[in-house]
Coordinates of C-alpha atoms in Angstrom, one line a residue:
M1 CA 147.7 -122.9 7.8
S2 CA 148.8 -120.8 4.9
S3 CA 151.7 -119.2 7.0
T4 CA 152.7 -122.7 8.1
A5 CA 152.8 -123.9 4.4
G6 CA 154.8 -121.0 3.5
K7 CA 157.5 -121.8 6.0
L8 CA 157.5 -125.4 4.9
V9 CA 158.1 -124.2 1.2
T10 CA 160.8 -121.9 2.3
S11 CA 162.5 -124.6 4.4
R12 CA 162.3 -126.9 1.5
S13 CA 163.8 -124.5 -0.9
E14 CA 166.7 -123.8 1.6
L15 CA 167.3 -127.4 1.7
E16 CA 167.4 -127.7 -2.0
L17 CA 169.9 -124.8 -2.1
D18 CA 172.1 -126.5 0.5
H19 CA 172.0 -129.8 -1.3
P20 CA 172.5 -129.2 -5.1
N21 CA 171.3 -131.6 -7.7
I22 CA 173.9 -134.4 -8.0
E23 CA 172.9 -135.0 -11.6
D24 CA 174.6 -131.7 -12.4
Y25 CA 177.9 -133.0 -11.2
L26 CA 177.9 -136.4 -12.9
P27 CA 179.4 -136.9 -16.3
S28 CA 177.1 -137.6 -19.2
G29 CA 176.2 -141.2 -20.0
S30 CA 178.6 -141.1 -23.1
S31 CA 181.5 -140.2 -21.1
I32 CA 181.6 -143.6 -19.2
N33 CA 181.7 -146.8 -21.0
E34 CA 179.1 -148.9 -19.1
P35 CA 178.5 -152.6 -20.0
R36 CA 174.9 -153.1 -21.0
G37 CA 172.6 -154.6 -18.4
K38 CA 174.7 -153.5 -15.4
L39 CA 173.5 -151.2 -12.7
R40 CA 174.4 -147.6 -13.2
L41 CA 175.4 -145.1 -10.6
R42 CA 172.5 -142.8 -11.5
D43 CA 170.2 -145.8 -10.8
L44 CA 171.6 -146.2 -7.4
L45 CA 171.3 -142.5 -6.6
D46 CA 167.7 -142.6 -7.7
I47 CA 166.8 -145.3 -5.3
S48 CA 169.0 -144.5 -2.5
P49 CA 168.4 -141.1 -0.9
T50 CA 171.1 -141.5 1.7
L51 CA 173.8 -142.1 -1.0
T52 CA 172.4 -139.1 -2.9
E53 CA 172.8 -136.9 0.0
A54 CA 176.3 -138.2 0.9
A55 CA 177.4 -137.6 -2.8
G56 CA 175.7 -134.3 -2.8
A57 CA 177.6 -133.2 0.3
I58 CA 180.9 -134.1 -1.2
V59 CA 180.5 -132.3 -4.4
D60 CA 178.8 -129.4 -2.9
D61 CA 181.0 -126.3 -3.3
S62 CA 180.8 -124.9 0.2
F63 CA 184.1 -123.2 -0.3
T64 CA 182.6 -120.8 -2.8
R65 CA 179.8 -120.0 -0.6
C66 CA 182.2 -118.4 2.0
F67 CA 183.1 -115.7 -0.4
K68 CA 179.7 -114.9 -2.0
S69 CA 177.9 -111.6 -1.0
N70 CA 174.1 -112.2 -0.8
P71 CA 172.3 -109.5 -2.6
P72 CA 169.4 -108.0 -0.6
E73 CA 166.0 -109.1 -1.6
P74 CA 164.0 -106.6 -3.5
W75 CA 161.0 -105.1 -1.5
N76 CA 160.0 -102.3 -3.9
W77 CA 157.8 -104.6 -6.0
N78 CA 154.5 -102.8 -6.1
I79 CA 153.1 -99.3 -6.7
Y80 CA 152.8 -98.7 -2.8
L81 CA 156.3 -99.5 -1.9
F82 CA 158.2 -98.2 -4.9
P83 CA 157.6 -94.4 -4.0
L84 CA 158.9 -95.1 -0.5
W85 CA 161.9 -96.8 -1.8
C86 CA 162.6 -93.8 -4.2
F87 CA 162.2 -91.4 -1.1
G88 CA 164.7 -93.5 0.8
V89 CA 167.3 -93.4 -2.1
L90 CA 166.9 -89.5 -2.1
V91 CA 167.5 -89.3 1.7
R92 CA 170.5 -91.6 1.5
Y93 CA 172.3 -90.2 -1.5
C94 CA 171.3 -86.5 -1.4
I95 CA 171.2 -85.8 2.4
L96 CA 173.0 -88.6 4.4
F97 CA 175.9 -89.2 2.0
P98 CA 176.9 -85.4 1.8
L99 CA 176.7 -85.0 5.6
R100 CA 178.7 -88.1 6.0
C101 CA 181.5 -86.9 3.5
I102 CA 181.6 -83.6 5.5
T103 CA 181.9 -85.5 8.7
L104 CA 184.7 -87.6 7.4
A105 CA 186.6 -84.7 5.8
F106 CA 186.4 -82.8 9.0
G107 CA 187.9 -85.8 10.9
W108 CA 190.8 -86.0 8.5
F109 CA 191.4 -82.2 8.9
I110 CA 191.6 -82.5 12.6
F111 CA 193.7 -85.7 12.4
L112 CA 196.3 -84.4 9.8
S113 CA 196.6 -81.0 11.5
S114 CA 197.6 -82.9 14.7
F115 CA 199.4 -86.0 13.4
I116 CA 201.9 -84.3 11.2
P117 CA 203.3 -81.8 13.9
V118 CA 203.4 -84.5 16.6
H119 CA 205.1 -87.1 14.3
S120 CA 207.7 -84.6 13.1
L121 CA 208.4 -82.6 16.3
L122 CA 208.3 -85.2 18.9
K123 CA 210.8 -87.8 17.4
G124 CA 213.0 -87.4 20.5
H125 CA 210.1 -88.3 22.8
D126 CA 209.0 -91.6 21.6
R127 CA 206.8 -92.6 24.7
L128 CA 204.9 -89.3 24.5
R129 CA 204.7 -89.4 20.6
K130 CA 203.3 -92.9 20.6
K131 CA 200.7 -92.0 23.3
I132 CA 199.4 -89.0 21.3
E133 CA 199.4 -91.0 18.0
R134 CA 197.5 -93.8 19.5
V135 CA 194.8 -91.3 20.6
L136 CA 194.7 -89.7 17.1
V137 CA 194.4 -93.0 15.3
E138 CA 191.4 -94.0 17.6
M139 CA 189.9 -90.7 16.8
I140 CA 190.1 -90.9 13.0
C141 CA 188.7 -94.5 13.1
S142 CA 185.8 -93.1 15.2
F143 CA 185.1 -90.6 12.4
F144 CA 185.2 -93.4 9.8
V145 CA 182.6 -95.3 11.9
A146 CA 180.5 -92.1 12.2
S147 CA 180.6 -91.7 8.3
W148 CA 178.7 -95.0 8.0
T149 CA 176.4 -94.2 10.9
G150 CA 178.0 -97.2 12.6
V151 CA 176.0 -98.7 15.4
V152 CA 178.6 -100.9 17.2
K153 CA 177.8 -102.7 20.4
Y154 CA 180.9 -104.0 22.4
H155 CA 180.7 -106.7 24.9
G156 CA 183.3 -107.7 27.4
P157 CA 186.4 -105.9 28.9
R158 CA 188.3 -103.5 26.8
P159 CA 191.7 -104.7 25.5
S160 CA 194.7 -103.4 27.4
I161 CA 198.5 -103.1 26.7
R162 CA 200.2 -106.3 28.1
P163 CA 203.1 -108.3 27.1
K164 CA 202.8 -111.8 25.7
Q165 CA 199.3 -111.6 24.4
V166 CA 197.7 -111.6 20.9
Y167 CA 194.1 -110.8 19.9
V168 CA 192.6 -112.9 17.0
A169 CA 189.2 -112.2 15.2
N170 CA 187.3 -113.4 12.3
H171 CA 187.5 -111.3 9.2
T172 CA 184.8 -109.9 7.0
S173 CA 186.2 -106.7 5.6
M174 CA 189.0 -104.2 6.2
I175 CA 186.4 -102.2 8.3
D176 CA 187.0 -105.0 11.0
F177 CA 190.1 -103.2 11.8
I178 CA 188.5 -99.8 11.9
V179 CA 185.6 -100.9 14.2
L180 CA 188.1 -102.5 16.7
E181 CA 190.7 -99.7 16.3
Q182 CA 188.2 -97.0 17.4
M183 CA 188.1 -98.6 20.9
T184 CA 191.7 -99.7 21.2
A185 CA 194.8 -98.8 19.0
F186 CA 195.8 -102.2 17.8
A187 CA 198.9 -103.1 15.9
V188 CA 197.6 -105.2 13.1
I189 CA 199.1 -107.7 10.8
M190 CA 197.7 -107.1 7.1
Q191 CA 198.3 -107.7 3.5
K192 CA 200.1 -104.7 1.8
H193 CA 197.6 -102.8 -0.4
P194 CA 198.2 -100.4 -3.3
G195 CA 196.8 -96.9 -3.7
W196 CA 195.7 -94.5 -1.0
V197 CA 195.2 -97.5 1.6
G198 CA 198.9 -98.5 1.0
L199 CA 199.8 -94.8 1.7
L200 CA 198.1 -94.8 5.0
Q201 CA 199.7 -98.2 5.8
S202 CA 203.1 -96.9 5.4
T203 CA 202.5 -93.7 7.2
V204 CA 199.7 -93.4 9.8
M205 CA 199.1 -97.0 10.6
E206 CA 203.0 -97.7 10.8
S207 CA 202.9 -95.2 13.8
V208 CA 200.9 -97.8 15.9
G209 CA 203.3 -100.7 15.0
C210 CA 201.3 -102.4 12.3
I211 CA 203.0 -105.2 10.3
W212 CA 202.6 -105.7 6.6
F213 CA 203.3 -108.6 4.4
N214 CA 203.0 -109.6 0.7
R215 CA 201.4 -112.9 -0.1
S216 CA 203.5 -113.5 -3.3
E217 CA 206.8 -113.1 -1.4
A218 CA 207.7 -116.3 0.4
K219 CA 210.5 -114.7 2.3
D220 CA 208.0 -112.4 3.9
R221 CA 206.7 -115.2 6.3
E222 CA 210.0 -115.6 8.0
I223 CA 210.3 -111.8 8.4
V224 CA 206.7 -111.4 9.7
A225 CA 207.2 -114.4 12.0
R226 CA 210.2 -112.8 13.6
K227 CA 208.5 -109.3 13.9
L228 CA 205.5 -110.9 15.6
R229 CA 207.7 -112.6 18.2
N230 CA 209.5 -109.4 18.9
H231 CA 206.2 -107.4 19.1
V232 CA 204.5 -109.6 21.7
Q233 CA 207.5 -109.4 24.0
G234 CA 207.4 -105.6 24.2
T235 CA 205.9 -104.1 27.3
D236 CA 204.9 -100.8 25.7
N237 CA 203.8 -102.1 22.3
N238 CA 200.2 -101.7 21.2
P239 CA 198.1 -105.0 21.4
L240 CA 198.7 -107.2 18.4
L241 CA 195.6 -108.0 16.3
I242 CA 195.7 -110.9 13.8
F243 CA 192.9 -112.1 11.4
P244 CA 194.1 -115.8 11.2
E245 CA 191.6 -116.6 8.4
G246 CA 194.0 -114.7 6.2
T247 CA 191.2 -113.4 3.9
C248 CA 187.8 -111.8 4.0
V249 CA 184.9 -114.2 4.5
N250 CA 181.2 -113.3 4.1
N251 CA 180.4 -113.4 7.9
N252 CA 178.3 -116.5 7.5
Y253 CA 181.2 -118.9 7.8
T254 CA 184.7 -119.3 9.2
V255 CA 187.5 -121.0 7.3
M256 CA 190.7 -122.6 8.7
F257 CA 192.8 -120.3 11.0
K258 CA 196.4 -120.0 10.3
K259 CA 198.5 -121.4 13.0
G260 CA 201.1 -118.7 13.2
A261 CA 199.2 -116.7 15.8
F262 CA 199.1 -119.7 18.0
E263 CA 202.8 -120.6 17.9
L264 CA 204.0 -117.4 19.7
D265 CA 203.8 -118.9 23.1
C266 CA 201.5 -116.2 24.5
T267 CA 197.9 -115.8 25.6
V268 CA 195.5 -115.6 22.8
C269 CA 192.4 -113.3 23.3
P270 CA 189.5 -114.2 20.9
I271 CA 187.4 -111.5 19.4
A272 CA 184.1 -112.4 17.6
I273 CA 182.6 -109.9 15.1
K274 CA 179.0 -110.2 13.7
Y275 CA 177.5 -107.8 11.3
N276 CA 173.7 -107.3 10.9
K277 CA 172.8 -107.3 7.2
I278 CA 169.4 -105.4 7.9
F279 CA 170.8 -102.3 6.0
V280 CA 174.0 -103.3 4.2
D281 CA 176.3 -106.3 3.7
A282 CA 179.6 -105.4 5.3
F283 CA 181.5 -108.2 3.5
W284 CA 184.3 -106.9 1.1
N285 CA 184.7 -109.0 -2.0
S286 CA 188.1 -107.6 -3.1
R287 CA 187.9 -109.4 -6.3
K288 CA 184.8 -107.6 -7.5
Q289 CA 185.1 -104.2 -5.6
S290 CA 187.8 -101.9 -4.6
F291 CA 188.0 -100.7 -1.0
T292 CA 187.0 -97.3 -2.2
M293 CA 183.8 -98.4 -3.8
H294 CA 183.2 -100.6 -0.6
L295 CA 183.4 -97.5 1.7
L296 CA 181.0 -95.7 -0.7
Q297 CA 178.5 -98.5 -0.4
L298 CA 178.7 -98.3 3.4
M299 CA 178.4 -94.4 3.4
T300 CA 175.3 -94.6 1.1
S301 CA 173.5 -97.2 3.3
W302 CA 171.1 -96.4 6.3
A303 CA 173.7 -97.7 8.7
V304 CA 176.3 -100.4 9.6
V305 CA 175.1 -102.6 12.5
C306 CA 177.7 -104.6 14.3
E307 CA 178.3 -106.4 17.5
V308 CA 181.8 -107.3 18.9
W309 CA 182.5 -109.7 21.8
Y310 CA 185.9 -109.8 23.5
L311 CA 186.1 -113.4 24.7
E312 CA 187.9 -115.1 27.6
P313 CA 191.7 -115.3 27.0
Q314 CA 193.0 -118.8 26.1
T315 CA 196.3 -120.6 26.5
I316 CA 197.6 -123.6 24.8
R317 CA 196.9 -126.9 26.8
P318 CA 199.4 -129.5 27.7
G319 CA 199.8 -131.8 24.8
E320 CA 197.7 -129.5 22.4
T321 CA 199.3 -128.7 19.0
A322 CA 199.1 -125.2 17.6
I323 CA 196.6 -126.4 14.9
E324 CA 194.4 -128.0 17.6
F325 CA 194.6 -124.6 19.6
A326 CA 193.7 -122.6 16.6
E327 CA 190.7 -124.9 16.0
R328 CA 189.5 -124.5 19.6
V329 CA 189.7 -120.8 19.4
R330 CA 187.9 -120.9 16.1
D331 CA 185.2 -122.9 17.8
M332 CA 184.7 -120.2 20.4
I333 CA 184.4 -117.4 17.8
S334 CA 182.1 -119.4 15.5
L335 CA 179.8 -120.2 18.3
R336 CA 179.7 -116.7 19.7
A337 CA 179.1 -115.0 16.4
G338 CA 176.8 -117.7 15.0
L339 CA 179.0 -118.6 12.1
K340 CA 179.4 -121.9 10.3
K341 CA 182.7 -123.8 10.3
V342 CA 184.0 -125.2 7.1
P343 CA 187.2 -127.1 6.5
W344 CA 188.7 -124.8 3.9
D345 CA 192.1 -123.0 3.7
G346 CA 191.2 -119.4 2.9
Y347 CA 194.2 -119.0 0.7
L348 CA 192.6 -121.2 -1.9
K349 CA 190.6 -118.1 -2.7
Y350 CA 193.6 -116.7 -4.5
S351 CA 194.5 -120.0 -6.3
R352 CA 191.3 -121.8 -7.3
P353 CA 191.6 -124.7 -9.6
S354 CA 190.5 -124.3 -13.1
S355 CA 186.9 -125.3 -14.3
K356 CA 188.4 -128.2 -16.5
H357 CA 190.4 -129.4 -13.6
S358 CA 187.2 -129.5 -11.4
E359 CA 185.2 -131.3 -14.1
R360 CA 187.9 -134.0 -14.4
K361 CA 187.7 -134.4 -10.6
Q362 CA 184.0 -134.8 -10.7
Q363 CA 184.1 -137.3 -13.5
S364 CA 186.9 -139.2 -11.7
F365 CA 184.8 -139.2 -8.6
A366 CA 181.7 -140.6 -10.2
E367 CA 183.8 -143.3 -12.1
S368 CA 185.5 -144.4 -8.8
I369 CA 182.2 -144.8 -7.1
L370 CA 180.8 -146.9 -10.0
A371 CA 183.9 -149.1 -10.0
R372 CA 183.6 -149.8 -6.3
L373 CA 180.1 -150.8 -6.7
E374 CA 180.9 -153.1 -9.5
E375 CA 183.4 -154.9 -7.5
K376 CA 181.0 -155.6 -4.8

């Protein structure tokens, strides 16, 4: 009975988190001029659970939840577990982390000592050079996965080089590309990054046909769209990989897919990626953490556990729009990876409204409901 009661309490607390208190979103009594003796919105919400739940669903900020990393629950809370936790910290930081750094450094040594001569000396033999560079990129990505003690399970047939096809996947972190690249050398479309990541983008990853863009440049959209169409028509180009969400989401949700990948008049191959958070949360919150710190977090964890599903290729149906096609593919990925769909545009992450604007919208929402109720 005690365990059952505990489950009920947990379920109730989870429901309370999913449905925030509507009172927190309503303006104070002084902010709305209410005639004395008339029924107030607060009174109606108190006596109508259905109306309360509906209003709570409207004002609930499910958008913010898509980009929140959930901190692990502390388990070293007593004198018996704390020494074990300290021992684990010593093992991870003093033994595993140095070994992983050595592994990654060794991988970079092999890669650079091979990539630089191949890239420089085989410029007249493009077919052979691309083939060798493809193998080397897959190899260095395998070293990256090994440096996290990555445990990755792949389901489905391995991607192949074919014209008129594009692969799309949900996006949690930049390591999604590394996890997929160690199996197949994809040409990915990605935001241009500064620092050492940008250097790799313009040199190493450029060799496999990757395409870069800058969100702040409107003209980049037309250039990228043209490059995408040219790439998918090539018979010897690496498979094209696109993350249509356009931003990193915390692997609990999927936001709206951009329709660009679904307007190329080619076969779309969905890929579902699901990370197990038993050891570490693989979500990269680029606003709070640099990619270097993100990698250090992964390298000081016990392991990164992940599953990848290569799903059945899809083509657009007669009379189906690109947006409907994108939603159908998103349904497949969300169902396979166990992710919740939300009707948000991921680019809002970079242009969120101000808090004052949100407060005005919330007050306007409450006043509009009250006015409609008074009319009736």
